[in-house]
mmCIF file of N, CA and C in Angstrom:
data_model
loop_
_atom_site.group_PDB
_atom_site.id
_atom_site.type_symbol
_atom_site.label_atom_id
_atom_site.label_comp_id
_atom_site.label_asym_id
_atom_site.label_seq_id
_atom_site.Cartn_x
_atom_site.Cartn_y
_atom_site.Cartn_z
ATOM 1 N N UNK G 1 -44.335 16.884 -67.842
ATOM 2 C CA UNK G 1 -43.830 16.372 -66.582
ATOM 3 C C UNK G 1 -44.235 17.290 -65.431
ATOM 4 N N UNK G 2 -43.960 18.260 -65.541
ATOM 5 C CA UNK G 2 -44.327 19.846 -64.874
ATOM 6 C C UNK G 2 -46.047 19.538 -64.572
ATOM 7 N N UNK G 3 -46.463 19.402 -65.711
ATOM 8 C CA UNK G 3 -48.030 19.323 -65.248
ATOM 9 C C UNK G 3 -48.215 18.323 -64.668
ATOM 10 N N UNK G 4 -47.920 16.860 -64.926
ATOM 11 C CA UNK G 4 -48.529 15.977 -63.932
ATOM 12 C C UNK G 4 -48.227 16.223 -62.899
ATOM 13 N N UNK G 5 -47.048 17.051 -62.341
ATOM 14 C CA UNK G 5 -46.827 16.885 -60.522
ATOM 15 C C UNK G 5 -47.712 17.621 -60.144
ATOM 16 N N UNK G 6 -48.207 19.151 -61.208
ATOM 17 C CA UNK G 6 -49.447 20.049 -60.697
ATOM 18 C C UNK G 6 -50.600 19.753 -60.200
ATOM 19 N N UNK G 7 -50.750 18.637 -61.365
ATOM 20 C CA UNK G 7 -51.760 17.944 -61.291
ATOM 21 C C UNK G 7 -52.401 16.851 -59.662
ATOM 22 N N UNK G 8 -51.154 15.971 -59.675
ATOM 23 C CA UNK G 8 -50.767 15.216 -58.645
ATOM 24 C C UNK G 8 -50.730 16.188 -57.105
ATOM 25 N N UNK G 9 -50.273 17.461 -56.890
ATOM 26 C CA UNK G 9 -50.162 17.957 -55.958
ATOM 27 C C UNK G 9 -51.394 18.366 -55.656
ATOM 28 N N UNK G 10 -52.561 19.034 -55.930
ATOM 29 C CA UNK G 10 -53.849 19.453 -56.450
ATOM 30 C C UNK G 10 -54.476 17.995 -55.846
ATOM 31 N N UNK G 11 -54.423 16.984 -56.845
ATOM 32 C CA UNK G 11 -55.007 15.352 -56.253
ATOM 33 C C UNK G 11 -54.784 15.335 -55.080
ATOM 34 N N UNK G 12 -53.932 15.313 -54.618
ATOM 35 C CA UNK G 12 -53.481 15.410 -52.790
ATOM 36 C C UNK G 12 -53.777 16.072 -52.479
ATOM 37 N N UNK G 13 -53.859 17.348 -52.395
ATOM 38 C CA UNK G 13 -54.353 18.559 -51.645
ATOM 39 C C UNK G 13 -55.658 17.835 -51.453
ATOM 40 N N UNK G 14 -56.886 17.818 -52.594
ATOM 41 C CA UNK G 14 -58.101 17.884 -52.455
ATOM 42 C C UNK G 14 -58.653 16.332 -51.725
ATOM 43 N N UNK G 15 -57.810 15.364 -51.707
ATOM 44 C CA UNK G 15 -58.341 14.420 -50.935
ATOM 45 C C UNK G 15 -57.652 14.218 -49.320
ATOM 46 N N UNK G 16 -56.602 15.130 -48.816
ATOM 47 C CA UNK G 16 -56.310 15.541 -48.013
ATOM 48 C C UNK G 16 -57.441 16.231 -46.909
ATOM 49 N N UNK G 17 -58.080 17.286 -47.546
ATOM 50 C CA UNK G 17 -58.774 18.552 -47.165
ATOM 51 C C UNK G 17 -60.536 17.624 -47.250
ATOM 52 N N UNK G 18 -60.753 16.335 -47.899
ATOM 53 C CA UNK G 18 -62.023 15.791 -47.703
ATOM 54 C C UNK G 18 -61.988 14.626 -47.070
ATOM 55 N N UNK G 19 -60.620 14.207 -45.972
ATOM 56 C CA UNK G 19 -60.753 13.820 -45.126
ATOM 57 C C UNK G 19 -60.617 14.438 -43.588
ATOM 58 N N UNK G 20 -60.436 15.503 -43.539
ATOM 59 C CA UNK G 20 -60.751 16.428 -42.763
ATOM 60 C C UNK G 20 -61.886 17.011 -42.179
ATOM 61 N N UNK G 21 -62.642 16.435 -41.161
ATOM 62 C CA UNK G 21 -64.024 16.898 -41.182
ATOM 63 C C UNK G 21 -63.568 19.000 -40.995
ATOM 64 N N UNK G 22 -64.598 19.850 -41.236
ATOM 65 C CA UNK G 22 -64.618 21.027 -40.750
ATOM 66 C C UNK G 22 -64.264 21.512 -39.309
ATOM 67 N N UNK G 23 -63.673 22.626 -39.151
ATOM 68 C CA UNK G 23 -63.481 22.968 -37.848
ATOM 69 C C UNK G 23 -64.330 23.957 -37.155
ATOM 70 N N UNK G 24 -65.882 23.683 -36.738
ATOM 71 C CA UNK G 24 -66.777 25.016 -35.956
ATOM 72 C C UNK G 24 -66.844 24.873 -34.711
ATOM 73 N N UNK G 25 -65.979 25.766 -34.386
ATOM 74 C CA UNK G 25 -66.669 26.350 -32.565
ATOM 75 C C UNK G 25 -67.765 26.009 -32.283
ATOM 76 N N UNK G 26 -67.992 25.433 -31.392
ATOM 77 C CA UNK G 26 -69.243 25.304 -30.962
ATOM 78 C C UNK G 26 -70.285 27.452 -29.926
ATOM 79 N N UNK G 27 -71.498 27.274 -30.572
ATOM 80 C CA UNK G 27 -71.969 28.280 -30.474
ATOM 81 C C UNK G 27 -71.753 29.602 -28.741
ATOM 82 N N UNK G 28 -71.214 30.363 -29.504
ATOM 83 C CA UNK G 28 -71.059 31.509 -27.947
ATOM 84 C C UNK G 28 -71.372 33.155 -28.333
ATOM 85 N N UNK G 29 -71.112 33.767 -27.686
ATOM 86 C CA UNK G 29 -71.997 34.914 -27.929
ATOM 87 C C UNK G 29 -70.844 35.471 -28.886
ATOM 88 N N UNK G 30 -71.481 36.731 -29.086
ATOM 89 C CA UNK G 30 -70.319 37.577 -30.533
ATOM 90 C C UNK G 30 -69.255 38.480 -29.740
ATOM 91 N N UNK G 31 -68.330 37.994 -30.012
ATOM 92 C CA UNK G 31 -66.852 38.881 -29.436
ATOM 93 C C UNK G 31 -66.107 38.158 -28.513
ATOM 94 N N UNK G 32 -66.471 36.201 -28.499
ATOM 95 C CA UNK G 32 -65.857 35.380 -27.953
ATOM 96 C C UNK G 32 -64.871 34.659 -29.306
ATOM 97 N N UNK G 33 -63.517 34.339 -28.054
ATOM 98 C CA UNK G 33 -62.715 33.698 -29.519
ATOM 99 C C UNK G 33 -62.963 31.868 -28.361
ATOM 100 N N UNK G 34 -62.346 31.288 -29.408
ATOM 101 C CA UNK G 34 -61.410 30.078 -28.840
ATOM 102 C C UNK G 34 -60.787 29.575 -29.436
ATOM 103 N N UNK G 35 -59.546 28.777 -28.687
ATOM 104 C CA UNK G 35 -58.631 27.609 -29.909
ATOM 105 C C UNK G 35 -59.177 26.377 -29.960
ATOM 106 N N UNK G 36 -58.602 26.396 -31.135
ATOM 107 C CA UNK G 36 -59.093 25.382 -31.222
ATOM 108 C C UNK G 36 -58.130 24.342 -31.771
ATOM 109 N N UNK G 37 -57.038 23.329 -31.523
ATOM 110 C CA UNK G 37 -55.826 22.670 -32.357
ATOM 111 C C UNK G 37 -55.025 23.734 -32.719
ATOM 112 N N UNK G 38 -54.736 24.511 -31.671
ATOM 113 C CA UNK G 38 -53.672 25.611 -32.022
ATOM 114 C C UNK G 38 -53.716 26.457 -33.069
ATOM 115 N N UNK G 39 -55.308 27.134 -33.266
ATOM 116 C CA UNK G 39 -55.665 27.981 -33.827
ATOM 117 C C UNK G 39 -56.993 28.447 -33.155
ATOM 118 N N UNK G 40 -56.667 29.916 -33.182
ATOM 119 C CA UNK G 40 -57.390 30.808 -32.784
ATOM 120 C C UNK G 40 -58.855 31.297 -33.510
ATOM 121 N N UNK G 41 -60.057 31.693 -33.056
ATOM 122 C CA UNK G 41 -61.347 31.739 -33.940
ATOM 123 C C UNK G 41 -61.795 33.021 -33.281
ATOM 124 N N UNK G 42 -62.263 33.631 -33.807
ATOM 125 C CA UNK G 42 -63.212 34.550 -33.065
ATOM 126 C C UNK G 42 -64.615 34.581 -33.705
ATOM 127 N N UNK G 43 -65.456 35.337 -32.970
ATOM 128 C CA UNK G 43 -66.995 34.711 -33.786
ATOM 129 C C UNK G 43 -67.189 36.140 -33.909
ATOM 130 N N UNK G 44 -67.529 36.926 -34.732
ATOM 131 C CA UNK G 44 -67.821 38.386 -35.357
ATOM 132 C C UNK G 44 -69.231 38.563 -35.540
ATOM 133 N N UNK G 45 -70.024 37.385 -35.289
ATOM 134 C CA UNK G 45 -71.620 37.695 -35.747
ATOM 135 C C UNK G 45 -71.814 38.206 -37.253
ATOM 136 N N UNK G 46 -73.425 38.448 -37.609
ATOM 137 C CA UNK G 46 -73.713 38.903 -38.055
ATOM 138 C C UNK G 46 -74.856 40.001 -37.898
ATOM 139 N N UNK G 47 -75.648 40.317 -38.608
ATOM 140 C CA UNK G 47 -76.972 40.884 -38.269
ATOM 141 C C UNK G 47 -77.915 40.804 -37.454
ATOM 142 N N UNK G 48 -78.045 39.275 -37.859
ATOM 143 C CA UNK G 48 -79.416 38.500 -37.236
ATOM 144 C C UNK G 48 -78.809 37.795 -35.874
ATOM 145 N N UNK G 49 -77.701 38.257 -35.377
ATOM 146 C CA UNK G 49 -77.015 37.552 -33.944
ATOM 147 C C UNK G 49 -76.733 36.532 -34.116
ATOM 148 N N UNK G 50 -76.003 35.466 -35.351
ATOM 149 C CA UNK G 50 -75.896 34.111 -35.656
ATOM 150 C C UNK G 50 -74.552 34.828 -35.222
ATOM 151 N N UNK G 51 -73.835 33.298 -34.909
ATOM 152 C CA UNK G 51 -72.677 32.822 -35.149
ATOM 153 C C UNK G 51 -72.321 32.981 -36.404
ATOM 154 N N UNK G 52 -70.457 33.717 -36.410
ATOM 155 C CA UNK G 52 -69.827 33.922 -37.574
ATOM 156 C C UNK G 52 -68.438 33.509 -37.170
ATOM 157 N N UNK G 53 -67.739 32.419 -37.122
ATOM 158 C CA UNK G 53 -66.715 32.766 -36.805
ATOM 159 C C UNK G 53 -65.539 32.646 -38.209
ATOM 160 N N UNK G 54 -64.159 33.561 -37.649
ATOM 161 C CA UNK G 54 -63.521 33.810 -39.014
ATOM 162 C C UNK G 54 -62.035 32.752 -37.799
ATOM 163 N N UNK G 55 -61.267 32.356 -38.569
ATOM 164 C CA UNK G 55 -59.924 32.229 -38.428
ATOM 165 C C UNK G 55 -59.347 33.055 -38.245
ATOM 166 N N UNK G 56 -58.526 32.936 -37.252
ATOM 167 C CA UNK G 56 -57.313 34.501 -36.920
ATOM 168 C C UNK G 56 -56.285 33.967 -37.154
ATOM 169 N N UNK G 57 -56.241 32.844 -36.528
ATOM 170 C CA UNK G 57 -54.135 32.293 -37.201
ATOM 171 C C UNK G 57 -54.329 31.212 -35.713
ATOM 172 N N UNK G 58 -52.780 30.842 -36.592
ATOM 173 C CA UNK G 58 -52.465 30.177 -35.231
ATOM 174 C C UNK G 58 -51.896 30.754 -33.720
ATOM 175 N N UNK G 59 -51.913 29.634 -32.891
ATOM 176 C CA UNK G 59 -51.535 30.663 -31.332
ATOM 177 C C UNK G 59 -49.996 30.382 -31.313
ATOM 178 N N UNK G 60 -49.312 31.461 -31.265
ATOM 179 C CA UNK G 60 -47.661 31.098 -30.641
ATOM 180 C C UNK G 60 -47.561 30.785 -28.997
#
């Protein structure tokens, strides 16, 4: 019983999360944040000067 709800919760999660398109900032230089739906991004770069951005949380 235990497992099917695991199971079932997991099923939801994952067709939840693939109707969700992705959330990317659109491109800005490295050490810019923005919100985005009441979450915060900052873009950290990398090496080669691409766009990196990580999630910081949400904004209070």
């Amino acid at each position: 019983m235990v497992a099917v709800m695991i199971v079932a919760a997991v099923a939801i999660f994952y067709f939840r999360m693939a109707q969700k398109p992705p959330v990317h900032p659109d491109n800005e230089l490295i050490g810019t944040s923005k919100i985005i739906d009441g979450i915060e991004y900052f873009n950290i770069g990398d090496l080669y000067d691409c766009d990196n951005w990580i999630k910081v949380g949400p904004v209070f």
